[in-house]
């Protein structure tokens, strides 16, 4: 099993551009999460989903959108990219038992 | 509001010395607490969870509801323990938030 797969691994965006970070999981877990990791700031929750068709804002949702049309996929959309969105983005999924989160390898995004 | 605080950004100890990584949380409900570890060039992964009361790689953590703490401890640090450690809290709504992390550096 691949677990949680994120694409792309790296991306450079210009200010004002938009893009979608892809996340897919083959673990059949209901819960999925998007985090951003800034140096010295740890992981901040952007959005999360407890199941297909349900999404909720996390700690830092501004500037992002998500959708969850299937159990497997949880894409993160950036509209009008800004330098403040330069970060490493992690997608994770979790099951109901024990609530352990399984992480993807991350996407390093630079906005210039 | 829920919050996880890890007061130390960096902790440096000698090999064989005891180590304690501090974690305090703020949550009005019944918390589920975890420690995650990120080794160099690897994915973030679960180290241990409070509900299991287990010891993983020699690490233990006890939930102290009175002090709202979940400190991670190991009696004898090893060089391979050098990594980034994150304390995490999951709420009843399955929202999982993380602390800022503590980088542990174990010197030979």
Coordinates of N, CA and C in Angstrom, one line a residue:
Chain A
X1 N 0.8 -1.2 0.0 CA 0.0 0.0 0.0 C 0.9 1.3 0.0
X2 N 0.4 2.3 -0.8 CA 1.2 3.5 -0.8 C 1.0 4.4 0.4
X3 N -0.2 4.2 1.0 CA -0.5 5.1 2.2 C -1.1 6.4 1.7
X4 N -0.4 7.5 2.0 CA -0.8 8.9 1.6 C 0.2 9.4 0.6
X5 N -0.3 9.8 -0.6 CA 0.5 10.3 -1.7 C 0.2 11.7 -2.0
X6 N 1.2 12.5 -2.0 CA 1.0 14.0 -2.3 C 1.7 14.3 -3.6
X7 N 1.1 15.1 -4.5 CA 1.8 15.6 -5.7 C 1.4 17.1 -5.8
X8 N 2.3 17.9 -6.3 CA 3.7 17.5 -6.6 C 4.6 17.6 -5.3
X9 N 5.8 17.2 -5.4 CA 6.8 17.3 -4.3 C 7.3 18.7 -4.1
X10 N 7.5 19.4 -5.2 CA 8.0 20.7 -5.2 C 7.2 21.6 -6.2
X11 N 7.1 22.9 -5.9 CA 6.4 23.8 -6.9 C 6.8 25.2 -6.6
X12 N 7.1 26.0 -7.6 CA 7.3 27.4 -7.5 C 6.2 28.1 -8.2
X13 N 5.5 29.0 -7.5 CA 4.4 29.7 -8.0 C 4.8 31.2 -8.1
X14 N 4.2 31.9 -9.0 CA 4.3 33.4 -9.0 C 3.1 34.0 -8.2
X15 N 3.3 35.1 -7.6 CA 2.3 35.8 -6.9 C 1.0 35.9 -7.8
X16 N -0.1 35.6 -7.2 CA -1.4 35.7 -7.9 C -1.8 34.4 -8.7
X17 N -0.8 33.5 -8.9 CA -1.2 32.3 -9.6 C -2.0 31.4 -8.6
X18 N -2.6 30.4 -9.2 CA -3.4 29.4 -8.4 C -2.9 28.0 -8.7
X19 N -3.1 27.1 -7.8 CA -2.7 25.7 -8.0 C -3.5 24.8 -7.1
X20 N -3.5 23.5 -7.4 CA -4.1 22.5 -6.5 C -3.0 21.5 -6.1
X21 N -3.0 21.3 -4.8 CA -2.1 20.3 -4.2 C -2.9 19.0 -4.1
X22 N -2.4 18.0 -4.7 CA -3.2 16.7 -4.7 C -2.8 15.9 -3.5
X23 N -3.8 15.2 -2.9 CA -3.6 14.2 -1.9 C -4.5 13.0 -2.1
X24 N -4.0 11.9 -2.1 CA -4.8 10.7 -2.2 C -4.3 9.6 -1.2
X25 N -5.3 8.9 -0.7 CA -4.9 7.8 0.3 C -5.6 6.5 -0.1
X26 N -4.9 5.4 0.2 CA -5.5 4.1 -0.1 C -5.7 3.3 1.1
X27 N -5.9 4.0 2.3 CA -6.0 3.3 3.5 C -7.5 3.2 4.0
X28 N -8.4 3.8 3.2 CA -9.8 3.7 3.4 C -10.1 4.4 4.8
X29 N -9.4 5.5 5.1 CA -9.6 6.2 6.3 C -10.6 7.3 6.1
X30 N -11.5 7.6 7.1 CA -12.5 8.7 6.9 C -11.9 10.0 7.0
X31 N -10.9 10.2 8.0 CA -10.5 11.5 8.3 C -9.2 11.9 7.5
X32 N -9.3 13.1 7.0 CA -8.1 13.6 6.2 C -7.9 15.1 6.7
X33 N -6.6 15.4 6.5 CA -6.1 16.7 7.1 C -5.1 17.4 6.1
X34 N -5.1 18.7 6.1 CA -4.0 19.4 5.5 C -3.4 20.3 6.5
X35 N -2.1 20.3 6.5 CA -1.3 21.1 7.4 C -0.2 21.9 6.6
X36 N 0.2 23.0 7.2 CA 1.4 23.7 6.7 C 2.4 23.7 7.8
X37 N 3.6 23.6 7.4 CA 4.7 23.5 8.3 C 5.7 24.7 8.0
X38 N 5.7 25.7 8.9 CA 6.6 26.8 8.7 C 7.8 26.6 9.7
X39 N 9.0 27.1 9.4 CA 10.1 26.9 10.3 C 9.8 27.5 11.6
X40 N 10.1 26.7 12.7 CA 9.9 27.1 14.0 C 8.4 27.3 14.5
X41 N 7.5 27.0 13.6 CA 6.1 27.2 13.9 C 5.4 25.8 14.1
X42 N 6.0 24.8 13.8 CA 5.3 23.5 13.8 C 4.3 23.3 12.7
X43 N 3.3 22.5 12.9 CA 2.3 22.2 11.9 C 1.0 23.0 12.3
X44 N 0.5 23.7 11.3 CA -0.8 24.4 11.5 C -1.8 23.7 10.7
X45 N -3.0 23.4 11.3 CA -4.1 22.8 10.6 C -4.8 23.8 9.7
X46 N -4.9 23.4 8.4 CA -5.5 24.3 7.4 C -7.0 24.0 7.3
X47 N -7.3 22.8 6.9 CA -8.6 22.2 6.7 C -8.6 20.7 7.1
X48 N -9.7 20.2 7.5 CA -9.8 18.8 7.7 C -11.2 18.3 7.3
X49 N -11.3 17.0 7.1 CA -12.5 16.4 6.7 C -12.8 15.1 7.4
X50 N -14.0 14.9 7.9 CA -14.3 13.7 8.6 C -15.0 12.6 7.8
X51 N -15.1 12.9 6.5 CA -15.7 12.0 5.5 C -16.1 12.7 4.2
X52 N -16.4 11.9 3.2 CA -16.7 12.4 1.9 C -17.8 13.4 2.0
X53 N -17.7 14.6 1.4 CA -18.7 15.6 1.4 C -18.7 16.5 2.6
X54 N -17.8 16.3 3.6 CA -17.7 17.1 4.8 C -16.4 17.7 5.0
X55 N -16.3 19.0 5.1 CA -15.0 19.6 5.3 C -15.2 20.7 6.4
X56 N -14.1 21.0 7.1 CA -14.2 22.0 8.2 C -12.9 22.8 8.2
X57 N -13.0 24.0 8.6 CA -11.8 24.9 8.7 C -11.0 24.5 9.9
X58 N -9.7 24.6 9.8 CA -8.7 24.4 10.9 C -8.3 25.7 11.4
X59 N -7.0 25.8 11.8 CA -6.5 27.0 12.4 C -6.2 28.1 11.5
X60 N -5.7 27.8 10.2 CA -5.3 28.8 9.3 C -5.9 28.6 7.9
X61 N -7.2 28.7 7.7 CA -7.8 28.4 6.5 C -7.8 29.4 5.4
X62 N -7.5 30.7 5.8 CA -7.6 31.8 4.8 C -6.7 31.6 3.7
X63 N -7.2 31.8 2.4 CA -6.4 31.7 1.2 C -6.4 30.3 0.6
X64 N -7.2 29.4 1.3 CA -7.2 28.0 0.8 C -8.6 27.5 0.7
X65 N -8.8 26.5 -0.2 CA -10.1 25.8 -0.3 C -9.9 24.3 -0.4
X66 N -10.8 23.5 0.0 CA -10.7 22.1 -0.1 C -12.0 21.5 -0.6
X67 N -11.9 20.3 -1.0 CA -13.2 19.5 -1.4 C -12.9 18.1 -1.0
X68 N -13.9 17.3 -0.8 CA -13.8 15.9 -0.5 C -15.0 15.2 -1.1
X69 N -14.8 14.9 -2.4 CA -15.9 14.2 -3.1 C -15.8 12.7 -3.0
X70 N -14.6 12.2 -2.6 CA -14.4 10.8 -2.5 C -13.7 10.5 -1.1
X71 N -13.7 9.3 -0.7 CA -12.9 9.0 0.5 C -11.5 9.1 0.3
X72 N -11.0 8.8 -0.9 CA -9.6 8.7 -1.2 C -8.9 10.1 -1.4
X73 N -9.6 11.1 -2.0 CA -9.0 12.3 -2.4 C -9.4 13.5 -1.6
X74 N -8.4 14.4 -1.3 CA -8.6 15.6 -0.5 C -7.7 16.7 -1.1
X75 N -8.0 17.3 -2.2 CA -7.2 18.3 -2.8 C -7.3 19.6 -2.1
X76 N -6.2 20.3 -2.1 CA -6.1 21.7 -1.4 C -5.9 22.7 -2.5
X77 N -6.7 23.7 -2.6 CA -6.6 24.7 -3.7 C -6.1 26.0 -3.1
X78 N -5.1 26.6 -3.8 CA -4.7 27.9 -3.5 C -5.1 28.8 -4.6
X79 N -5.9 29.8 -4.2 CA -6.2 30.9 -5.2 C -5.4 32.1 -4.9
X80 N -4.9 32.8 -5.9 CA -4.2 34.0 -5.7 C -3.0 33.8 -4.7
X81 N -2.1 33.0 -5.1 CA -1.0 32.7 -4.2 C -0.2 34.0 -3.7
X82 N 0.2 33.9 -2.5 CA 0.9 35.0 -1.8 C 2.2 34.5 -1.2
X83 N 3.2 35.3 -1.1 CA 4.5 34.9 -0.5 C 4.3 34.3 0.9
X84 N 3.2 34.7 1.6 CA 3.0 34.1 3.0 C 2.6 32.7 2.9
X85 N 2.3 32.2 1.7 CA 1.9 30.8 1.6 C 3.1 29.9 1.2
X86 N 4.2 30.5 1.2 CA 5.4 29.7 1.0 C 5.6 28.8 2.3
X87 N 5.6 27.5 2.1 CA 5.6 26.6 3.2 C 5.8 25.2 2.7
X88 N 5.9 24.2 3.7 CA 5.8 22.8 3.3 C 4.4 22.4 3.7
X89 N 3.7 21.7 2.8 CA 2.3 21.3 3.1 C 2.3 19.8 3.2
X90 N 1.6 19.4 4.3 CA 1.5 18.0 4.6 C 0.0 17.6 4.6
X91 N -0.3 16.5 3.9 CA -1.6 15.9 3.9 C -1.5 14.6 4.9
X92 N -2.6 14.3 5.6 CA -2.6 13.2 6.4 C -4.0 12.6 6.4
X93 N -4.0 11.3 6.8 CA -5.3 10.6 7.0 C -5.3 9.9 8.3
X94 N -6.5 9.6 8.8 CA -6.6 8.9 10.1 C -7.9 8.1 10.1
X95 N -7.8 7.0 10.9 CA -9.0 6.1 11.0 C -9.6 6.4 12.4
X96 N -10.8 5.8 12.6 CA -11.5 6.0 13.8 C -10.8 5.5 15.0
X97 N -10.2 4.3 14.8 CA -9.6 3.7 16.0 C -8.2 4.3 16.3
X98 N -8.1 4.8 17.5 CA -6.9 5.4 18.1 C -6.5 6.8 17.5
X99 N -7.2 7.1 16.3 CA -7.0 8.5 15.8 C -5.6 8.7 15.3
X100 N -4.8 7.7 15.1 CA -3.4 8.0 14.6 C -3.5 8.6 13.2
X101 N -2.7 9.6 12.9 CA -2.6 10.2 11.6 C -1.4 9.7 10.8
X102 N -1.7 9.4 9.5 CA -0.6 8.9 8.6 C -0.3 10.0 7.6
X103 N 0.9 10.4 7.5 CA 1.3 11.5 6.7 C 1.9 11.2 5.3
X104 N 1.6 12.1 4.4 CA 2.3 12.1 3.1 C 3.7 12.7 3.3
X105 N 4.4 12.7 2.2 CA 5.8 13.1 2.2 C 6.0 14.6 2.1
X106 N 4.9 15.3 1.9 CA 5.0 16.8 1.9 C 5.2 17.4 0.5
X107 N 4.7 18.6 0.4 CA 4.9 19.4 -0.9 C 5.5 20.7 -0.5
X108 N 6.7 21.0 -1.0 CA 7.4 22.2 -0.7 C 7.0 23.3 -1.8
X109 N 6.3 24.3 -1.3 CA 5.8 25.3 -2.2 C 6.5 26.7 -1.9
X110 N 6.9 27.3 -3.0 CA 7.5 28.6 -2.9 C 6.8 29.6 -3.7
X111 N 6.4 30.7 -3.2 CA 5.6 31.7 -3.9 C 6.5 32.9 -4.1
X112 N 6.8 33.3 -5.3 CA 7.8 34.4 -5.5 C 7.1 35.5 -6.3
Chain B
X1 N -10.4 27.6 23.4 CA -9.7 27.2 22.2 C -8.7 26.1 22.5
X2 N -8.5 25.2 21.6 CA -7.6 24.1 21.8 C -6.2 24.6 21.5
X3 N -5.2 24.2 22.3 CA -3.8 24.7 22.0 C -2.9 23.6 22.6
X4 N -1.7 23.5 21.9 CA -0.7 22.6 22.3 C 0.6 23.4 22.4
X5 N 1.3 23.4 23.5 CA 2.5 24.2 23.7 C 3.7 23.3 24.0
X6 N 4.7 23.5 23.2 CA 6.0 22.8 23.5 C 7.0 24.0 23.7
X7 N 7.4 24.2 24.9 CA 8.1 25.4 25.2 C 9.5 25.4 24.7
X8 N 10.1 24.3 24.4 CA 11.5 24.2 24.0 C 11.6 24.0 22.5
X9 N 12.3 24.8 21.8 CA 12.4 24.6 20.3 C 13.6 23.6 20.1
X10 N 14.6 23.7 21.0 CA 15.7 22.8 20.8 C 16.1 22.3 22.2
X11 N 16.4 21.0 22.2 CA 16.9 20.3 23.4 C 18.1 19.5 23.0
X12 N 19.2 19.8 23.7 CA 20.5 19.1 23.4 C 21.0 18.4 24.6
X13 N 21.2 17.1 24.5 CA 21.6 16.2 25.6 C 22.8 15.3 25.1
X14 N 23.5 14.8 26.1 CA 24.6 13.9 25.8 C 24.0 12.5 25.7
X15 N 24.6 11.6 24.9 CA 24.2 10.2 24.8 C 24.3 9.6 26.2
X16 N 23.2 8.9 26.5 CA 23.1 8.2 27.9 C 22.4 9.1 28.9
X17 N 22.2 10.3 28.6 CA 21.6 11.2 29.6 C 20.1 11.1 29.5
X18 N 19.4 11.4 30.6 CA 17.9 11.4 30.5 C 17.4 12.5 29.7
X19 N 16.2 12.3 29.0 CA 15.7 13.4 28.2 C 14.2 13.5 28.6
X20 N 13.7 14.8 28.6 CA 12.3 15.1 28.8 C 11.9 16.2 27.9
X21 N 11.0 15.9 27.0 CA 10.4 16.9 26.1 C 9.0 17.3 26.6
X22 N 8.9 18.6 26.9 CA 7.7 19.0 27.5 C 6.5 19.3 26.5
X23 N 5.3 19.0 27.0 CA 4.1 19.3 26.2 C 3.0 19.7 27.2
X24 N 2.4 20.8 27.0 CA 1.2 21.2 27.7 C 0.1 21.5 26.7
X25 N -1.1 21.2 27.2 CA -2.3 21.4 26.3 C -3.4 22.2 27.0
X26 N -4.2 22.7 26.1 CA -5.4 23.4 26.6 C -6.6 22.9 25.8
X27 N -7.5 22.2 26.5 CA -8.7 21.7 25.9 C -9.7 21.4 27.0
X28 N -10.9 21.8 26.8 CA -12.0 21.7 27.8 C -12.6 20.3 27.8
X29 N -12.4 19.5 26.8 CA -13.0 18.2 26.7 C -12.0 17.1 27.2
X30 N -12.3 15.9 26.8 CA -11.4 14.8 27.2 C -10.4 14.6 26.0
X31 N -9.1 14.9 26.3 CA -8.2 14.9 25.2 C -7.6 13.6 24.8
X32 N -7.2 13.4 23.6 CA -6.4 12.3 23.1 C -5.1 12.9 22.7
X33 N -4.1 12.4 23.3 CA -2.7 13.0 23.1 C -1.8 12.0 22.4
X34 N -0.9 12.6 21.6 CA 0.0 11.8 20.9 C 1.4 12.5 20.8
X35 N 2.4 11.7 20.6 CA 3.7 12.2 20.2 C 4.1 11.7 18.9
X36 N 4.4 12.6 18.0 CA 4.9 12.2 16.6 C 6.4 12.6 16.5
X37 N 7.1 11.8 15.6 CA 8.5 12.1 15.4 C 8.8 12.2 13.9
X38 N 9.7 13.1 13.6 CA 10.1 13.2 12.2 C 11.6 13.1 12.2
X39 N 12.1 12.0 11.7 CA 13.6 11.8 11.5 C 14.0 12.5 10.2
X40 N 15.3 12.8 10.1 CA 15.7 13.5 8.9 C 15.3 12.8 7.6
X41 N 14.7 13.5 6.7 CA 14.3 13.0 5.4 C 13.3 11.9 5.5
X42 N 12.6 11.8 6.6 CA 11.5 10.8 6.7 C 10.2 11.5 6.9
X43 N 9.1 10.8 6.7 CA 7.8 11.3 7.0 C 7.5 11.4 8.5
X44 N 6.7 12.3 8.8 CA 6.2 12.4 10.2 C 5.4 11.1 10.5
X45 N 5.8 10.6 11.7 CA 5.1 9.3 12.1 C 4.8 9.3 13.5
X46 N 3.8 8.4 13.9 CA 3.4 8.3 15.3 C 4.5 7.7 16.1
X47 N 4.8 8.2 17.3 CA 5.7 7.6 18.2 C 4.9 6.8 19.3
X48 N 4.0 7.5 20.0 CA 3.2 6.9 20.9 C 1.9 7.7 21.2
X49 N 0.9 7.0 21.8 CA -0.4 7.7 22.1 C -0.7 7.4 23.5
X50 N -1.3 8.4 24.2 CA -1.5 8.3 25.6 C -2.4 7.1 26.0
X51 N -3.4 6.8 25.1 CA -4.4 5.8 25.4 C -3.8 4.4 25.5
X52 N -2.7 4.2 24.9 CA -2.1 2.9 24.9 C -1.1 2.7 26.1
X53 N -0.7 3.7 26.7 CA 0.2 3.7 27.8 C 1.4 2.7 27.5
X54 N 2.0 2.9 26.3 CA 3.0 2.0 25.9 C 4.4 2.7 26.0
X55 N 5.4 1.9 25.8 CA 6.8 2.4 25.7 C 7.3 2.1 24.3
X56 N 7.7 3.1 23.6 CA 8.2 2.8 22.2 C 9.6 3.4 22.1
X57 N 10.5 2.6 21.7 CA 11.9 3.0 21.5 C 12.4 3.5 22.9
X58 N 11.9 3.0 24.0 CA 12.4 3.5 25.3 C 11.7 4.8 25.8
X59 N 10.8 5.4 24.9 CA 10.1 6.6 25.3 C 8.8 6.2 26.0
X60 N 8.4 7.0 27.0 CA 7.1 6.9 27.6 C 6.6 8.4 27.8
X61 N 5.3 8.4 27.9 CA 4.6 9.7 28.2 C 3.4 9.5 29.0
X62 N 3.2 10.2 30.1 CA 2.1 10.1 30.9 C 1.2 11.3 30.9
X63 N -0.1 11.1 30.7 CA -1.0 12.2 30.7 C -1.3 12.6 32.1
X64 N -1.1 13.9 32.4 CA -1.4 14.5 33.7 C -2.5 15.5 33.5
X65 N -3.7 15.1 33.8 CA -4.8 16.0 33.5 C -4.8 17.2 34.5
X66 N -4.3 17.0 35.7 CA -4.2 18.1 36.6 C -3.3 19.2 36.1
X67 N -2.2 18.9 35.6 CA -1.2 19.8 35.1 C -1.4 20.1 33.6
X68 N -2.4 19.4 33.0 CA -2.6 19.4 31.5 C -1.3 19.3 30.8
X69 N -0.6 18.2 31.1 CA 0.7 18.0 30.5 C 0.8 16.6 29.9
X70 N 1.7 16.4 29.0 CA 1.9 15.1 28.4 C 3.4 15.0 28.0
X71 N 4.3 15.1 28.9 CA 5.7 15.1 28.7 C 6.2 13.8 28.2
X72 N 7.2 13.9 27.3 CA 7.8 12.7 26.7 C 9.2 12.5 27.4
X73 N 9.4 11.2 27.9 CA 10.6 10.9 28.6 C 11.3 9.7 28.1
X74 N 12.6 9.8 28.3 CA 13.5 8.6 28.0 C 14.6 8.6 29.0
X75 N 14.9 7.5 29.7 CA 15.9 7.5 30.7 C 17.4 7.7 30.1
X76 N 17.6 7.1 29.0 CA 19.0 7.1 28.4 C 18.9 7.4 26.9
X77 N 19.2 8.6 26.6 CA 19.1 9.0 25.2 C 20.2 8.4 24.3
X78 N 19.8 8.1 23.0 CA 20.7 7.5 22.1 C 20.8 8.5 20.9
X79 N 21.9 8.4 20.2 CA 22.1 9.3 19.1 C 21.0 9.2 18.0
X80 N 20.5 8.0 17.8 CA 19.5 7.8 16.8 C 18.1 8.4 17.2
X81 N 18.1 8.9 18.5 CA 16.9 9.6 18.9 C 16.8 11.1 18.4
X82 N 17.9 11.5 17.8 CA 17.9 12.9 17.3 C 16.9 13.0 16.2
X83 N 16.0 14.0 16.4 CA 14.8 14.1 15.5 C 14.0 15.3 15.9
X84 N 13.0 15.6 15.2 CA 12.0 16.6 15.5 C 10.8 15.9 16.2
X85 N 10.4 16.4 17.3 CA 9.3 15.7 18.1 C 8.1 16.7 18.2
X86 N 6.9 16.2 17.9 CA 5.7 17.0 17.9 C 4.7 16.4 18.9
X87 N 4.2 17.2 19.7 CA 3.1 16.7 20.6 C 1.8 17.1 19.8
X88 N 0.7 16.3 19.9 CA -0.5 16.5 19.1 C -1.7 16.2 20.0
X89 N -2.8 16.9 19.8 CA -4.0 16.8 20.5 C -5.1 16.5 19.5
X90 N -5.9 15.5 19.7 CA -7.1 15.3 18.9 C -8.4 15.5 19.7
X91 N -9.3 16.3 19.2 CA -10.5 16.6 19.9 C -11.6 15.6 19.6
X92 N -12.7 15.8 20.3 CA -13.8 14.9 20.0 C -14.3 14.9 18.6
X93 N -14.1 16.0 17.9 CA -14.5 16.2 16.5 C -13.5 15.7 15.6
X94 N -12.4 15.0 16.1 CA -11.4 14.5 15.2 C -10.5 15.5 14.6
X95 N -10.5 16.7 15.2 CA -9.6 17.8 14.7 C -8.3 17.5 15.5
X96 N -7.2 17.4 14.7 CA -5.9 17.2 15.3 C -5.0 18.4 15.2
X97 N -4.5 18.9 16.3 CA -3.6 20.1 16.2 C -2.3 19.7 16.8
X98 N -1.3 20.4 16.4 CA 0.1 20.1 16.8 C 0.8 21.2 17.5
X99 N 1.7 20.9 18.3 CA 2.6 21.9 18.9 C 3.6 22.4 17.9
X100 N 4.5 23.3 18.3 CA 5.5 23.9 17.4 C 6.6 22.9 17.2
X101 N 6.8 21.9 18.0 CA 7.8 20.9 17.9 C 9.1 21.3 18.7
X102 N 9.8 20.2 19.1 CA 11.1 20.3 19.7 C 12.1 19.5 19.0
X103 N 13.2 20.2 18.6 CA 14.3 19.4 18.0 C 15.2 18.9 19.1
X104 N 15.3 17.6 19.1 CA 16.2 16.9 20.0 C 17.5 16.5 19.3
X105 N 18.6 17.0 19.9 CA 19.9 16.7 19.4 C 20.7 15.9 20.5
X106 N 21.0 14.7 20.2 CA 21.8 13.8 21.1 C 23.2 13.8 20.7
X107 N 24.1 14.3 21.6 CA 25.5 14.4 21.3 C 26.2 13.2 21.7
X108 N 27.2 12.8 20.9 CA 28.0 11.6 21.3 C 28.9 11.8 22.5

